[in-house]
């Protein structure tokens, strides 16, 4: 693809940006894509509160924890199955078409939630089924998002682009939950999920308009099978043969798994332990997102990172941020810890995706990223599904603390494995 733009970003706009981000806005397709991604991120940011709060509202008495865990798991877990079941057909599609297909499915099925609620037929089983259906192509849509970025931009600009896109997700957690917490006092959270559906409709429409959405790296129109079966198999073999990629993938899987119970416990901690409403839950996620934005933007402004020390430090730092919940700390303290946790977590996504983009051939990137997403999509939802029974057994505050302690232990184990590996063979820095 031609990396030059036929439009020049206004000097007044780029002058406000850090130097490493300015070249990104000289690319027309990226400049058009970013606002659409931000719209869908904002919709998902509101759903952080809305999906959980609606589950609590419609749950049978005494079953809110179980339904909450099932709803959050359904919102993501089927994407792993979709990555495996539909790979034969979807791996042949260009990145832009994958992103459009995922966005359209989300728009339709999430849009059915407020309609069913308004009609009085939103049974918990139907709710979980709609959430599950909306996520079935999530692994491929996520792979399409980052493959499209790699296709639009040259390699030396991808870390900054990944940091900006991941910071958009974090920024949506600043605005989305706060907005959802405010609106939930006026309208049902079902309508907030409807706004999320609308945001994905906007994304699907905008990606379809991009000049490069169905083009390959050389700027030519993609064929019906830009990634053939041999290329797909080679991509999966490459993932298995890359110790660094597998190491990051394994660490991230357990990181997300241990986070799952905390995602269930936090809303119930707000309602049961603190006796507060959706506004406080939204504030937790807003402050987390604010910290993550700052952390993510800092990652994009820098050039090189020592991959493993930074990654293990992020894991340990997030775990430590959860421990005060179990000590009975007041809400003001745990809000500060959640903010710090977001700041620590901020660079994680950009670092991970940049590594995969740099170490994977372009022809196999979509398939490798889909495999990565499929593997990771099983982590958080499995942890989330376990969160319901754990909360019922231990209580939300204790589950939050246990999640933090186990995450710190994961970082310690990861460091020990890394040191042992370095003793066997010297591994060069990748980022």
PDB file of C-alpha atoms in Angstrom, residues 75-215:
ATOM      1  CA  UNK A  75     -19.583 -11.419  25.865  1.00  0.00           C
ATOM      2  CA  UNK A  76     -16.150 -12.775  24.926  1.00  0.00           C
ATOM      3  CA  UNK A  77     -15.685 -16.560  25.142  1.00  0.00           C
ATOM      4  CA  UNK A  78     -17.497 -17.605  21.909  1.00  0.00           C
ATOM      5  CA  UNK A  79     -14.899 -15.632  19.961  1.00  0.00           C
ATOM      6  CA  UNK A  80     -12.397 -18.393  20.664  1.00  0.00           C
ATOM      7  CA  UNK A  81     -14.761 -20.981  19.168  1.00  0.00           C
ATOM      8  CA  UNK A  82     -15.377 -18.711  16.194  1.00  0.00           C
ATOM      9  CA  UNK A  83     -11.653 -18.456  15.525  1.00  0.00           C
ATOM     10  CA  UNK A  84     -11.464 -22.241  15.234  1.00  0.00           C
ATOM     11  CA  UNK A  85     -14.781 -23.056  13.567  1.00  0.00           C
ATOM     12  CA  UNK A  86     -14.714 -20.363  10.874  1.00  0.00           C
ATOM     13  CA  UNK A  87     -10.983 -20.205  10.210  1.00  0.00           C
ATOM     14  CA  UNK A  88     -11.310 -22.217   7.008  1.00  0.00           C
ATOM     15  CA  UNK A  89     -13.283 -19.384   5.414  1.00  0.00           C
ATOM     16  CA  UNK A  90     -12.356 -16.255   7.327  1.00  0.00           C
ATOM     17  CA  UNK A  91      -8.583 -16.593   7.044  1.00  0.00           C
ATOM     18  CA  UNK A  92      -9.008 -15.924   3.322  1.00  0.00           C
ATOM     19  CA  UNK A  93     -10.632 -12.529   3.853  1.00  0.00           C
ATOM     20  CA  UNK A  94      -8.751  -9.211   3.900  1.00  0.00           C
ATOM     21  CA  UNK A  95      -8.312  -7.527   7.268  1.00  0.00           C
ATOM     22  CA  UNK A  96     -10.884  -4.837   6.549  1.00  0.00           C
ATOM     23  CA  UNK A  97     -13.600  -7.343   5.666  1.00  0.00           C
ATOM     24  CA  UNK A  98     -12.979  -9.272   8.871  1.00  0.00           C
ATOM     25  CA  UNK A  99     -13.385  -6.097  10.893  1.00  0.00           C
ATOM     26  CA  UNK A 100     -16.584  -5.194   9.018  1.00  0.00           C
ATOM     27  CA  UNK A 101     -18.086  -8.669   9.486  1.00  0.00           C
ATOM     28  CA  UNK A 102     -17.413  -8.653  13.224  1.00  0.00           C
ATOM     29  CA  UNK A 103     -18.799  -5.115  13.587  1.00  0.00           C
ATOM     30  CA  UNK A 104     -22.015  -5.935  11.713  1.00  0.00           C
ATOM     31  CA  UNK A 105     -22.738  -9.006  13.825  1.00  0.00           C
ATOM     32  CA  UNK A 106     -22.147  -7.037  17.004  1.00  0.00           C
ATOM     33  CA  UNK A 107     -24.372  -4.216  15.797  1.00  0.00           C
ATOM     34  CA  UNK A 108     -27.281  -6.551  15.016  1.00  0.00           C
ATOM     35  CA  UNK A 109     -27.196  -8.840  18.058  1.00  0.00           C
ATOM     36  CA  UNK A 110     -26.354  -6.216  20.651  1.00  0.00           C
ATOM     37  CA  UNK A 111     -29.108  -4.108  19.112  1.00  0.00           C
ATOM     38  CA  UNK A 112     -31.562  -6.894  19.930  1.00  0.00           C
ATOM     39  CA  UNK A 113     -30.879  -6.524  23.682  1.00  0.00           C
ATOM     40  CA  UNK A 114     -32.740  -3.219  24.169  1.00  0.00           C
ATOM     41  CA  UNK A 115     -35.496  -4.364  21.804  1.00  0.00           C
ATOM     42  CA  UNK A 116     -36.039  -7.554  23.826  1.00  0.00           C
ATOM     43  CA  UNK A 117     -35.910  -5.572  27.067  1.00  0.00           C
ATOM     44  CA  UNK A 118     -38.483  -3.065  25.794  1.00  0.00           C
ATOM     45  CA  UNK A 119     -40.740  -5.939  24.710  1.00  0.00           C
ATOM     46  CA  UNK A 120     -40.469  -7.529  28.162  1.00  0.00           C
ATOM     47  CA  UNK A 121     -38.945 -10.766  26.865  1.00  0.00           C
ATOM     48  CA  UNK A 122     -35.301 -10.356  27.940  1.00  0.00           C
ATOM     49  CA  UNK A 123     -34.985 -13.613  29.870  1.00  0.00           C
ATOM     50  CA  UNK A 124     -31.510 -14.295  31.339  1.00  0.00           C
ATOM     51  CA  UNK A 125     -30.992 -17.152  28.873  1.00  0.00           C
ATOM     52  CA  UNK A 126     -31.833 -14.912  25.912  1.00  0.00           C
ATOM     53  CA  UNK A 127     -29.555 -12.208  27.278  1.00  0.00           C
ATOM     54  CA  UNK A 128     -26.596 -14.570  27.539  1.00  0.00           C
ATOM     55  CA  UNK A 129     -27.355 -15.989  24.068  1.00  0.00           C
ATOM     56  CA  UNK A 130     -27.380 -12.527  22.441  1.00  0.00           C
ATOM     57  CA  UNK A 131     -24.116 -11.585  24.128  1.00  0.00           C
ATOM     58  CA  UNK A 132     -22.576 -14.879  23.038  1.00  0.00           C
ATOM     59  CA  UNK A 133     -23.672 -14.439  19.428  1.00  0.00           C
ATOM     60  CA  UNK A 134     -22.321 -10.900  19.312  1.00  0.00           C
ATOM     61  CA  UNK A 135     -18.819 -12.104  20.205  1.00  0.00           C
ATOM     62  CA  UNK A 136     -18.544 -15.067  17.850  1.00  0.00           C
ATOM     63  CA  UNK A 137     -16.239 -13.254  15.374  1.00  0.00           C
ATOM     64  CA  UNK A 138     -14.433 -11.173  17.965  1.00  0.00           C
ATOM     65  CA  UNK A 139     -11.073 -12.936  17.520  1.00  0.00           C
ATOM     66  CA  UNK A 140     -11.147 -12.328  13.768  1.00  0.00           C
ATOM     67  CA  UNK A 141     -12.374  -8.758  14.132  1.00  0.00           C
ATOM     68  CA  UNK A 142      -9.598  -7.984  16.597  1.00  0.00           C
ATOM     69  CA  UNK A 143      -7.043  -9.595  14.300  1.00  0.00           C
ATOM     70  CA  UNK A 144      -8.448  -7.568  11.407  1.00  0.00           C
ATOM     71  CA  UNK A 145      -8.076  -4.341  13.401  1.00  0.00           C
ATOM     72  CA  UNK A 146      -4.367  -4.749  14.085  1.00  0.00           C
ATOM     73  CA  UNK A 147      -3.603  -6.379  10.724  1.00  0.00           C
ATOM     74  CA  UNK A 148      -5.231  -3.389   9.027  1.00  0.00           C
ATOM     75  CA  UNK A 149      -3.007  -1.044  11.028  1.00  0.00           C
ATOM     76  CA  UNK A 150       0.069  -3.039   9.995  1.00  0.00           C
ATOM     77  CA  UNK A 151      -1.138  -2.878   6.393  1.00  0.00           C
ATOM     78  CA  UNK A 152      -1.736   0.879   6.431  1.00  0.00           C
ATOM     79  CA  UNK A 153       1.460   1.949   8.203  1.00  0.00           C
ATOM     80  CA  UNK A 154       5.197   1.261   7.759  1.00  0.00           C
ATOM     81  CA  UNK A 155       6.940  -0.855  10.429  1.00  0.00           C
ATOM     82  CA  UNK A 156       8.660   2.042  12.197  1.00  0.00           C
ATOM     83  CA  UNK A 157       5.296   3.681  12.968  1.00  0.00           C
ATOM     84  CA  UNK A 158       3.435   0.634  14.280  1.00  0.00           C
ATOM     85  CA  UNK A 159       4.393   0.897  17.956  1.00  0.00           C
ATOM     86  CA  UNK A 160       3.090   4.467  18.088  1.00  0.00           C
ATOM     87  CA  UNK A 161      -0.079   3.451  16.199  1.00  0.00           C
ATOM     88  CA  UNK A 162      -0.673   0.443  18.462  1.00  0.00           C
ATOM     89  CA  UNK A 163      -0.155   2.645  21.508  1.00  0.00           C
ATOM     90  CA  UNK A 164      -2.614   5.218  20.153  1.00  0.00           C
ATOM     91  CA  UNK A 165      -5.260   2.607  19.338  1.00  0.00           C
ATOM     92  CA  UNK A 166      -4.869   0.828  22.679  1.00  0.00           C
ATOM     93  CA  UNK A 167      -5.014   4.235  24.396  1.00  0.00           C
ATOM     94  CA  UNK A 168      -8.302   4.826  22.594  1.00  0.00           C
ATOM     95  CA  UNK A 169      -9.610   1.705  24.312  1.00  0.00           C
ATOM     96  CA  UNK A 170      -8.323   3.000  27.624  1.00  0.00           C
ATOM     97  CA  UNK A 171      -9.767   6.453  27.015  1.00  0.00           C
ATOM     98  CA  UNK A 172     -13.134   4.850  26.378  1.00  0.00           C
ATOM     99  CA  UNK A 173     -12.922   3.370  29.855  1.00  0.00           C
ATOM    100  CA  UNK A 174     -12.445   6.890  31.170  1.00  0.00           C
ATOM    101  CA  UNK A 175     -15.493   8.300  29.400  1.00  0.00           C
ATOM    102  CA  UNK A 176     -17.670   5.206  28.831  1.00  0.00           C
ATOM    103  CA  UNK A 177     -18.221   3.957  32.388  1.00  0.00           C
ATOM    104  CA  UNK A 178     -18.640   7.476  33.748  1.00  0.00           C
ATOM    105  CA  UNK A 179     -21.208   8.200  31.053  1.00  0.00           C
ATOM    106  CA  UNK A 180     -22.893   4.849  31.641  1.00  0.00           C
ATOM    107  CA  UNK A 181     -22.993   5.414  35.394  1.00  0.00           C
ATOM    108  CA  UNK A 182     -24.670   8.780  34.838  1.00  0.00           C
ATOM    109  CA  UNK A 183     -27.131   7.528  32.212  1.00  0.00           C
ATOM    110  CA  UNK A 184     -28.008   4.383  34.189  1.00  0.00           C
ATOM    111  CA  UNK A 185     -29.737   6.630  36.702  1.00  0.00           C
ATOM    112  CA  UNK A 186     -32.020   7.873  33.906  1.00  0.00           C
ATOM    113  CA  UNK A 187     -32.419   5.013  31.427  1.00  0.00           C
ATOM    114  CA  UNK A 188     -32.069   1.242  31.555  1.00  0.00           C
ATOM    115  CA  UNK A 189     -28.593  -0.218  30.915  1.00  0.00           C
ATOM    116  CA  UNK A 190     -30.250  -2.114  28.054  1.00  0.00           C
ATOM    117  CA  UNK A 191     -30.354   1.134  26.073  1.00  0.00           C
ATOM    118  CA  UNK A 192     -26.665   1.679  26.765  1.00  0.00           C
ATOM    119  CA  UNK A 193     -25.947  -1.673  25.141  1.00  0.00           C
ATOM    120  CA  UNK A 194     -28.036  -0.408  22.231  1.00  0.00           C
ATOM    121  CA  UNK A 195     -25.672   2.565  21.922  1.00  0.00           C
ATOM    122  CA  UNK A 196     -22.788   0.104  21.815  1.00  0.00           C
ATOM    123  CA  UNK A 197     -24.537  -1.634  18.921  1.00  0.00           C
ATOM    124  CA  UNK A 198     -24.871   1.702  17.120  1.00  0.00           C
ATOM    125  CA  UNK A 199     -21.151   2.378  17.550  1.00  0.00           C
ATOM    126  CA  UNK A 200     -20.297  -0.892  15.809  1.00  0.00           C
ATOM    127  CA  UNK A 201     -22.625   0.012  12.968  1.00  0.00           C
ATOM    128  CA  UNK A 202     -20.639   3.233  12.565  1.00  0.00           C
ATOM    129  CA  UNK A 203     -17.367   1.285  12.545  1.00  0.00           C
ATOM    130  CA  UNK A 204     -18.601  -1.172   9.910  1.00  0.00           C
ATOM    131  CA  UNK A 205     -19.714   1.680   7.663  1.00  0.00           C
ATOM    132  CA  UNK A 206     -16.457   3.612   7.993  1.00  0.00           C
ATOM    133  CA  UNK A 207     -14.132   0.655   7.428  1.00  0.00           C
ATOM    134  CA  UNK A 208     -16.092  -0.201   4.290  1.00  0.00           C
ATOM    135  CA  UNK A 209     -15.231   3.251   2.937  1.00  0.00           C
ATOM    136  CA  UNK A 210     -11.468   2.954   3.426  1.00  0.00           C
ATOM    137  CA  UNK A 211      -9.444   2.786   0.252  1.00  0.00           C
ATOM    138  CA  UNK A 212      -7.118   0.187   1.734  1.00  0.00           C
ATOM    139  CA  UNK A 213      -9.626  -1.945   3.609  1.00  0.00           C
ATOM    140  CA  UNK A 214      -9.450  -4.718   1.018  1.00  0.00           C
ATOM    141  CA  UNK A 215      -5.997  -3.997  -0.324  1.00  0.00           C
TER     142      UNK A 215
END
